[in-house]
Coordinates of N, CA and C and ligand atoms in Angstrom, one line a residue:
M246 N 0.8 -1.2 0.0 CA -0.1 0.0 0.1 C 0.6 1.4 -0.1
M247 N 1.9 1.7 0.9 CA 3.0 2.7 0.5 C 3.5 3.0 -0.2
E248 N 4.2 1.7 -1.4 CA 4.9 2.0 -2.3 C 3.5 2.3 -3.2
F249 N 2.2 2.0 -3.6 CA 1.0 2.3 -4.0 C 0.6 3.9 -3.9
L250 N 1.0 4.5 -2.9 CA 0.7 5.8 -2.5 C 2.0 6.2 -2.8
R251 N 3.0 5.9 -2.6 CA 4.3 6.7 -2.5 C 4.3 7.0 -4.7
T252 N 3.7 6.2 -5.6 CA 3.6 6.6 -7.0 C 2.7 6.8 -7.4
R253 N 1.3 7.2 -6.3 CA 0.2 7.5 -7.0 C 0.1 9.2 -7.1
R254 N 1.2 9.6 -7.8 CA 1.1 11.2 -7.7 C 0.5 11.6 -9.0
T255 N 0.8 13.3 -8.9 CA 0.5 13.7 -10.1 C 1.3 13.4 -11.5
Y256 N 0.4 13.2 -12.4 CA 1.1 12.5 -13.8 C 1.0 13.7 -15.0
R257 N 1.7 14.5 -15.5 CA 1.1 15.3 -16.6 C 1.7 15.3 -18.0
R258 N 2.5 14.1 -18.7 CA 2.4 13.7 -19.8 C 2.4 12.4 -20.0
F259 N 1.7 12.2 -20.9 CA 1.0 10.5 -21.0 C 1.0 9.7 -22.4
E260 N 1.4 8.7 -22.6 CA 1.8 7.8 -23.6 C 0.2 8.5 -24.2
Q261 N 0.0 8.0 -25.7 CA -1.5 8.3 -26.5 C -1.5 6.7 -26.9
R262 N -2.2 6.3 -25.7 CA -2.8 5.3 -26.1 C -4.6 5.3 -25.3
P263 N -5.8 5.2 -26.0 CA -6.4 4.8 -24.6 C -7.3 4.1 -23.3
V264 N -7.5 5.1 -22.8 CA -8.0 4.4 -21.4 C -9.4 3.1 -21.8
A265 N -9.3 2.2 -21.0 CA -10.3 1.6 -21.5 C -11.7 2.0 -20.8
P266 N -13.2 2.5 -21.2 CA -13.8 3.1 -20.8 C -14.2 2.2 -19.6
E267 N -13.9 0.9 -19.7 CA -14.2 0.4 -17.8 C -13.2 1.1 -16.9
I268 N -12.5 0.8 -17.1 CA -11.2 1.7 -16.4 C -11.9 3.0 -15.7
L269 N -11.9 3.9 -16.5 CA -13.3 5.3 -15.9 C -14.1 4.9 -15.3
T270 N -15.3 4.3 -15.6 CA -16.5 4.2 -15.1 C -16.0 3.5 -13.7
E271 N -15.0 2.3 -13.5 CA -14.2 2.1 -12.4 C -14.5 3.1 -11.4
A272 N -12.9 4.1 -12.1 CA -13.1 5.3 -11.2 C -14.3 5.9 -10.4
V273 N -15.3 6.4 -11.4 CA -16.1 6.6 -10.6 C -17.3 5.9 -9.5
E274 N -16.9 4.5 -9.8 CA -17.6 3.8 -9.0 C -16.6 4.0 -7.8
A275 N -15.7 4.3 -7.3 CA -14.7 4.5 -6.8 C -15.5 5.3 -5.9
A276 N -15.7 7.2 -6.8 CA -15.9 8.0 -6.0 C -17.1 8.0 -5.7
R277 N -18.1 7.4 -6.2 CA -20.1 7.0 -5.7 C -19.4 6.5 -4.5
I278 N -18.5 5.6 -4.0 CA -19.0 5.0 -2.9 C -18.0 5.4 -2.1
A279 N -17.6 6.4 -2.1 CA -15.9 7.3 -1.1 C -17.3 7.7 0.1
S280 N -16.5 7.9 1.2 CA -17.3 8.5 2.5 C -17.8 9.9 2.3
C281 N -18.5 10.3 2.7 CA -18.7 11.6 2.4 C -19.6 11.7 3.7
G282 N -19.8 13.5 4.4 CA -20.4 14.2 5.4 C -22.1 13.5 5.5
N283 N -22.4 12.8 6.5 CA -23.7 12.4 6.6 C -23.8 11.9 5.5
N284 N -23.4 11.0 4.5 CA -23.6 10.0 3.6 C -24.9 11.1 1.9
R285 N -24.5 12.0 2.5 CA -25.5 12.8 1.5 C -25.1 12.6 -0.1
Q286 N -24.2 12.5 -0.1 CA -23.8 12.5 -1.7 C -24.3 13.2 -3.0
T287 N -23.5 14.4 -2.3 CA -24.2 15.8 -3.9 C -23.1 15.2 -4.9
L288 N -22.3 14.7 -5.3 CA -21.8 14.3 -5.8 C -21.8 13.7 -7.0
K289 N -21.7 14.6 -8.5 CA -22.3 13.7 -9.7 C -20.6 13.9 -10.8
Y290 N -20.8 12.8 -11.7 CA -19.8 12.8 -12.6 C -19.7 13.0 -14.3
V291 N -18.8 13.8 -15.0 CA -19.3 13.8 -16.2 C -17.9 12.8 -17.2
I292 N -17.3 11.3 -17.6 CA -16.7 11.1 -18.6 C -16.8 11.7 -19.6
V293 N -15.4 12.2 -19.7 CA -15.2 12.4 -21.6 C -14.1 11.7 -21.8
Q294 N -14.5 11.4 -23.1 CA -13.5 10.5 -23.4 C -13.4 10.4 -25.2
S295 N -14.2 10.7 -25.8 CA -14.4 10.7 -27.4 C -13.1 11.4 -27.5
P296 N -12.4 11.1 -28.5 CA -10.9 11.7 -29.0 C -11.7 13.5 -29.2
E297 N -12.7 13.3 -29.4 CA -13.3 15.0 -29.8 C -13.6 15.7 -28.9
A298 N -14.4 15.3 -27.6 CA -15.0 15.8 -26.6 C -13.7 16.4 -25.5
V299 N -12.4 15.1 -25.6 CA -11.6 15.3 -24.7 C -10.4 16.3 -26.1
A300 N -10.5 16.6 -27.0 CA -9.8 17.6 -27.5 C -10.6 19.3 -27.5
A301 N -11.9 19.3 -27.1 CA -11.7 20.5 -27.0 C -11.8 20.5 -25.2
V302 N -11.6 19.6 -24.1 CA -11.3 20.3 -23.0 C -9.7 20.8 -22.8
Q303 N -9.2 20.1 -23.6 CA -7.6 20.3 -23.5 C -7.3 22.0 -23.4
P304 N -7.4 22.5 -24.4 CA -7.3 23.9 -23.8 C -8.1 24.9 -22.9
L305 N -8.9 24.2 -21.9 CA -9.7 24.8 -20.9 C -9.1 24.2 -19.8
V306 N -8.0 23.7 -19.5 CA -7.5 23.2 -17.8 C -6.3 23.7 -18.3
H307 N -5.4 24.2 -17.3 CA -3.7 24.5 -17.0 C -3.1 24.0 -16.1
W308 N -2.0 23.6 -16.6 CA -1.0 23.2 -16.0 C -0.1 23.6 -15.1
A309 N 0.1 22.7 -14.4 CA 1.8 22.7 -13.4 C 1.9 24.6 -13.2
A310 N 1.3 25.1 -12.2 CA 1.5 26.8 -12.2 C 2.7 26.8 -11.4
S311 N 3.3 25.8 -11.1 CA 4.9 26.3 -10.7 C 6.4 26.2 -11.6
L312 N 5.6 25.5 -12.7 CA 6.8 25.9 -13.8 C 6.5 26.3 -15.1
P313 N 7.4 27.1 -15.8 CA 7.3 27.3 -17.1 C 6.3 26.9 -18.4
P314 N 5.5 27.3 -19.2 CA 4.7 26.5 -19.8 C 5.7 25.4 -20.7
E315 N 6.3 26.4 -21.5 CA 6.6 25.0 -21.9 C 7.7 23.3 -21.2
L316 N 7.9 23.5 -19.6 CA 8.2 22.6 -19.1 C 7.0 21.5 -18.7
G317 N 6.1 22.7 -18.0 CA 4.8 21.8 -17.1 C 3.6 21.6 -18.2
C318 N 3.2 21.9 -19.3 CA 2.6 22.0 -20.1 C 2.5 20.9 -21.0
P319 N 1.6 19.7 -21.2 CA 1.8 18.4 -21.9 C 1.9 19.1 -23.8
K320 N 2.7 18.8 -24.2 CA 2.5 19.4 -26.0 C 1.5 18.3 -26.4
P321 N 1.2 18.5 -27.5 CA 0.5 17.6 -28.8 C 1.7 16.2 -28.8
G322 N 0.9 15.2 -28.6 CA 1.4 13.9 -28.7 C 1.8 13.5 -26.9
E323 N 1.6 14.3 -25.9 CA 1.8 14.4 -24.4 C 0.4 14.6 -23.6
Q324 N -0.5 14.6 -24.4 CA -1.8 15.1 -23.7 C -2.6 13.9 -23.2
P325 N -3.2 14.3 -21.9 CA -4.0 13.2 -21.0 C -5.1 12.7 -22.2
V326 N -5.4 11.9 -22.6 CA -6.4 11.0 -23.1 C -8.2 11.1 -22.8
A327 N -8.4 11.2 -21.6 CA -9.6 11.1 -21.1 C -9.6 12.6 -19.7
F328 N -10.6 12.8 -19.5 CA -10.9 14.0 -18.1 C -12.3 13.1 -17.5
I329 N -12.4 13.7 -16.2 CA -13.5 13.4 -15.4 C -13.7 14.4 -14.4
A330 N -15.0 15.1 -15.2 CA -15.6 16.1 -14.4 C -15.8 15.9 -13.2
V331 N -15.8 17.1 -11.8 CA -16.0 16.3 -10.8 C -17.0 17.7 -10.5
L332 N -18.8 17.1 -10.4 CA -19.5 18.6 -10.0 C -20.2 18.2 -8.7
Q333 N -20.4 19.4 -8.1 CA -21.4 19.6 -6.8 C -22.8 19.8 -6.9
D334 N -23.8 18.9 -7.0 CA -25.0 19.1 -7.0 C -26.3 19.8 -5.7
E335 N -25.5 21.2 -6.2 CA -25.8 22.1 -5.5 C -27.5 22.1 -5.0
R336 N -28.4 21.3 -6.1 CA -29.8 21.2 -5.6 C -29.7 20.0 -4.5
L337 N -28.5 19.4 -3.8 CA -28.9 18.7 -2.8 C -28.4 19.1 -1.4
P338 N -29.0 19.3 -0.5 CA -28.6 19.6 0.5 C -27.0 19.0 1.2
G339 N -26.3 19.6 1.7 CA -24.5 19.1 2.4 C -23.4 19.3 1.9
C340 N -23.3 20.2 0.2 CA -22.2 20.3 -0.2 C -21.4 20.0 0.8
S341 N -19.8 19.7 -0.1 CA -18.7 19.9 1.4 C -17.1 19.3 0.0
D342 N -16.5 20.5 0.3 CA -15.0 20.3 0.0 C -14.5 18.8 0.6
T343 N -14.5 18.6 1.9 CA -13.8 17.5 2.2 C -14.5 16.6 0.8
D344 N -15.5 16.0 1.0 CA -16.0 15.0 0.3 C -15.3 15.1 -1.1
V345 N -15.3 16.5 -2.0 CA -14.8 16.3 -2.8 C -13.4 15.8 -3.2
G346 N -12.6 16.1 -2.2 CA -11.5 15.7 -1.7 C -11.1 14.0 -1.6
L347 N -12.3 13.4 -1.0 CA -12.2 11.9 0.0 C -12.6 11.4 -2.0
A348 N -13.5 11.8 -2.6 CA -14.0 11.4 -4.0 C -13.1 11.2 -4.7
M349 N -12.5 12.5 -4.8 CA -11.1 12.3 -6.3 C -10.0 11.6 -5.5
G350 N -9.6 11.2 -4.3 CA -8.5 10.7 -3.9 C -8.9 9.1 -4.1
S351 N -10.1 8.3 -4.1 CA -10.7 7.5 -4.5 C -10.4 7.4 -5.9
M352 N -11.1 7.9 -6.4 CA -10.9 8.1 -8.4 C -9.3 7.8 -8.6
T353 N -9.1 8.4 -8.0 CA -7.7 8.1 -8.6 C -6.4 7.4 -8.0
A354 N -6.8 6.8 -6.9 CA -6.4 5.9 -6.5 C -7.0 4.3 -7.6
A355 N -8.3 4.3 -7.7 CA -8.9 3.3 -8.4 C -7.8 3.2 -9.9
A356 N -7.9 4.2 -10.5 CA -6.9 4.6 -11.7 C -5.7 3.9 -11.7
W357 N -5.0 4.5 -10.5 CA -4.0 3.8 -10.7 C -3.5 2.5 -10.3
A358 N -4.2 1.8 -9.7 CA -4.5 0.5 -9.3 C -4.4 -0.3 -11.0
H359 N -4.8 0.0 -12.1 CA -4.6 -0.2 -13.6 C -3.3 0.5 -14.1
G360 N -2.5 1.1 -13.5 CA -1.7 1.5 -14.2 C -1.8 3.5 -14.7
V361 N -3.1 3.7 -15.2 CA -3.2 4.9 -15.4 C -3.4 5.9 -14.4
G362 N -2.3 7.0 -15.0 CA -2.1 8.1 -13.9 C -3.1 9.4 -13.8
S363 N -2.9 10.3 -13.0 CA -3.9 11.3 -13.5 C -3.5 13.0 -12.5
C364 N -4.3 13.5 -13.1 CA -3.8 15.2 -11.9 C -4.9 15.7 -12.4
L365 N -5.1 16.1 -10.9 CA -6.2 16.9 -10.5 C -6.2 18.7 -11.0
M366 N -7.4 18.5 -11.5 CA -7.1 20.2 -12.1 C -7.8 21.1 -11.5
G367 N -7.8 22.2 -10.6 CA -8.5 22.9 -10.4 C -8.3 24.5 -11.1
S368 N -7.5 24.3 -11.5 CA -7.3 25.4 -12.3 C -7.7 25.5 -14.1
I369 N -9.3 26.1 -13.8 CA -9.7 25.3 -15.3 C -10.5 26.2 -15.5
D370 N -11.1 26.6 -17.2 CA -12.1 27.7 -17.4 C -13.3 27.3 -17.1
R371 N -13.9 27.1 -15.5 CA -15.2 26.6 -15.2 C -16.2 27.5 -16.2
P372 N -16.6 28.8 -16.6 CA -17.8 29.0 -17.3 C -17.6 28.4 -18.9
A373 N -16.7 28.3 -19.4 CA -16.3 27.5 -21.4 C -16.3 26.3 -20.5
L374 N -16.1 25.2 -19.6 CA -16.3 23.9 -19.0 C -17.3 23.5 -19.2
T375 N -18.2 24.4 -18.6 CA -19.6 24.3 -18.2 C -20.6 24.6 -18.9
E376 N -20.4 25.0 -20.4 CA -20.7 25.1 -21.0 C -20.6 24.1 -22.2
L377 N -19.5 23.3 -22.1 CA -19.2 22.4 -22.9 C -19.7 21.3 -22.5
L378 N -19.8 21.0 -21.4 CA -20.4 20.0 -21.2 C -21.2 19.6 -20.8
A379 N -22.5 21.1 -21.2 CA -23.9 21.5 -20.8 C -24.7 20.9 -19.2
L380 N -24.1 21.5 -18.6 CA -24.2 20.8 -16.8 C -25.4 21.5 -17.0
P381 N -26.0 21.2 -16.2 CA -27.6 21.3 -15.6 C -27.9 22.2 -14.7
E382 N -28.5 23.4 -14.6 CA -28.6 24.3 -13.3 C -28.7 24.0 -11.9
G383 N -27.6 24.5 -11.2 CA -27.7 23.8 -10.1 C -26.8 23.0 -9.9
V384 N -25.5 22.2 -10.8 CA -24.9 21.8 -11.0 C -23.5 22.6 -11.4
K385 N -22.5 22.4 -10.5 CA -21.6 23.2 -10.6 C -20.1 22.4 -10.5
L386 N -19.3 23.1 -11.6 CA -18.1 22.5 -12.0 C -16.8 22.4 -10.9
R387 N -16.5 21.2 -10.1 CA -15.8 21.6 -8.8 C -14.4 21.8 -9.1
Y388 N -14.3 20.1 -10.3 CA -12.6 19.9 -10.6 C -12.5 19.0 -12.1
M389 N -11.5 19.2 -13.0 CA -11.4 18.3 -13.9 C -10.6 17.4 -13.3
V390 N -10.4 16.3 -13.7 CA -9.4 15.3 -13.3 C -8.9 14.5 -14.7
A391 N -7.2 14.7 -14.9 CA -6.8 14.6 -16.4 C -6.4 12.8 -16.2
F392 N -6.7 12.2 -17.0 CA -6.4 10.6 -17.3 C -4.7 10.2 -18.2
G393 N -4.5 9.2 -17.9 CA -4.0 8.2 -18.9 C -2.4 7.8 -18.4
Y394 N -1.8 7.1 -19.2 CA -0.9 6.3 -18.5 C 0.6 7.2 -19.4
P395 N 1.1 7.2 -17.9 CA 1.7 8.0 -17.6 C 3.4 8.0 -18.9
S396 N 3.6 9.0 -19.4 CA 5.1 8.7 -20.0 C 6.1 9.2 -19.3
H397 N 6.2 9.9 -17.7 CA 7.3 10.0 -17.5 C 6.8 9.5 -16.0
Q398 N 8.0 9.5 -14.8 CA 7.9 9.4 -13.5 C 7.9 10.4 -13.0
S399 N 8.1 10.2 -11.4 CA 7.2 11.3 -10.4 C 8.6 10.7 -9.3
H400 N 9.2 11.8 -8.8 CA 9.7 11.0 -7.3 C 9.8 12.2 -6.5
L401 N 9.1 11.4 -5.0 CA 9.1 11.9 -3.9 C 10.6 12.4 -3.6
V402 N 10.7 14.2 -3.0 CA 12.0 14.5 -2.6 C 11.7 14.7 -1.0
T403 N 12.9 15.2 -0.6 CA 12.4 15.9 0.5 C 13.0 17.2 0.8
A404 N 11.5 17.9 0.9 CA 11.7 19.3 0.9 C 12.9 19.9 1.4
V405 N 13.6 21.0 1.3 CA 14.6 21.6 2.0 C 14.3 23.3 2.6
D406 N 14.7 23.2 3.7 CA 14.6 25.0 4.0 C 12.9 25.2 3.6
G407 N 11.7 24.4 3.6 CA 10.6 25.0 3.6 C 10.2 24.7 1.8
N408 N 11.1 24.6 1.1 CA 10.9 24.5 -0.2 C 10.0 23.3 -1.1
T409 N 8.7 23.7 -1.6 CA 8.2 22.8 -1.6 C 7.5 23.0 -3.2
K410 N 8.4 23.8 -3.7 CA 8.6 24.0 -5.0 C 8.7 22.5 -5.8
Y411 N 8.1 21.9 -6.9 CA 8.1 20.9 -7.8 C 8.6 21.3 -8.9
Y412 N 9.3 20.7 -9.9 CA 10.5 20.9 -10.6 C 11.2 19.5 -11.6
L413 N 11.3 19.7 -12.6 CA 11.8 18.4 -13.6 C 13.3 18.4 -13.2
D414 N 13.7 17.1 -13.4 CA 15.0 16.9 -13.7 C 15.6 16.3 -14.7
D415 N 16.7 15.9 -15.1 CA 17.0 16.2 -16.1 C 16.7 15.0 -17.1
A416 N 16.2 14.1 -16.7 CA 15.3 13.2 -17.7 C 14.1 13.5 -17.7
R417 N 13.3 14.9 -17.6 CA 12.3 15.4 -17.2 C 11.0 14.9 -16.4
D418 N 11.6 14.1 -15.5 CA 10.9 13.0 -14.5 C 10.7 14.2 -13.6
Y419 N 8.9 14.3 -12.8 CA 9.0 15.5 -12.0 C 10.0 14.5 -10.2
C420 N 10.2 16.0 -9.4 CA 10.6 15.5 -8.5 C 9.8 16.8 -7.7
V421 N 9.2 15.9 -6.7 CA 7.8 16.3 -5.8 C 8.6 16.7 -4.1
P422 N 8.8 17.7 -4.0 CA 9.4 18.0 -2.5 C 8.2 17.8 -1.3
K423 N 8.4 16.9 -0.7 CA 7.4 16.7 0.8 C 7.8 17.0 1.7
R424 N 7.2 18.1 2.7 CA 7.6 18.1 4.1 C 8.2 16.3 5.0
P425 N 9.5 17.1 5.4 CA 9.9 15.4 6.2 C 9.0 15.3 7.9
M426 N 9.2 14.4 8.1 CA 8.0 13.7 8.7 C 8.4 14.4 10.2
E427 N 9.6 14.9 10.3 CA 9.9 15.5 11.7 C 9.3 16.8 11.8
E428 N 8.8 17.2 10.5 CA 8.7 18.8 10.6 C 6.6 18.2 10.7
V429 N 5.8 17.6 10.2 CA 4.9 17.1 10.3 C 3.7 16.2 11.1
L430 N 4.9 15.4 11.9 CA 4.2 15.0 13.0 C 4.3 15.5 13.9
L431 N 3.9 16.4 15.1 CA 4.0 17.5 15.9 C 4.5 16.5 17.0
K432 N 3.6 15.7 17.0 CA 4.4 14.7 18.4 C 3.4 13.4 18.9
T433 N 3.1 12.9 19.2 CA 2.4 11.4 19.2 C 2.4 11.6 21.1
L434 N 1.6 11.4 21.5 CA 0.8 11.4 23.0 C 0.4 10.2 23.7
Ligands
LIG52 C1 -6.8 20.7 -5.0 C2 -6.1 20.3 -6.2 C3 -5.5 21.4 -7.2 C4 -5.0 21.2 -8.3 N1 -4.8 22.0 -9.6 C5 -4.3 21.5 -10.4 C6 -4.2 22.3 -11.6 O1 -5.1 22.7 -12.1 N2 -2.9 22.1 -12.8 C7 -2.0 21.1 -12.4 O2 -0.9 21.3 -13.3 N3 -2.1 20.1 -11.5 C8 -2.7 20.9 -10.5 N4 -2.9 19.9 -9.2 C9 -1.6 18.9 -9.0 C10 -0.8 19.3 -7.8 O3 -0.1 20.9 -8.2 C11 0.1 18.0 -7.3 O4 -0.9 17.8 -6.2 C12 1.2 19.0 -6.3 O5 2.0 19.7 -7.0 C13 1.8 17.8 -5.6 O6 2.1 16.4 -6.3 P1 1.7 15.4 -6.2 O7 0.3 15.6 -6.6 O8 2.8 14.2 -7.0 O9 2.1 15.1 -5.0 C14 -3.8 20.1 -8.3 C15 -4.2 19.3 -7.1 C16 -5.1 19.7 -5.8 C17 -4.7 18.7 -4.8

């Protein structure tokens, strides 16, 4: 499990082969059964998998704010091959940011169990995507999640002097600094 969690990272460049629809549906199934406050289940999803729809989404999501675009933004031939839109149905009571996070954690883990990498995307053109996805009134777009078989690796490194900015190494693999245990585990009582 720990090795699974260490490698279930953010991936931003992908092989150009499709992810089976069953894997994307299973990712939504994992989100569907995730824990949520008072079991209210206010989240909905749209799977974007047709090449035409995926191509329409690509310019509406923004990559890797910590990197210059020529490094962080996937080029044609590197882009994700599917997206899942994570939606909050505000017509239902009990909307919760925590529920969104837990659902996306389960969704991306279910995909990674099949070797499918992902990137959670909060920096997105919500008005344009809402129109593209033809969302009903009261159903709000929260995140897009990009999917595909990664064409790079991502390594955890130890953050030094509080510097958490991720970077690419010489092999164009991501290096993701995480604060060390002694900094985050305050005490054990
Ligand atoms: C709430 C949230 C929103 C994010 N939005 C974006 C985004 O819009 N674009 C992007 O390239 N990465 C996005 N990311 C990915 C983060 O940059 C990434 O999780 C972080 O750099 C740590 O890397 P790791 O996931 O491999 O630990 C987002 C992650 C989270 C949790």
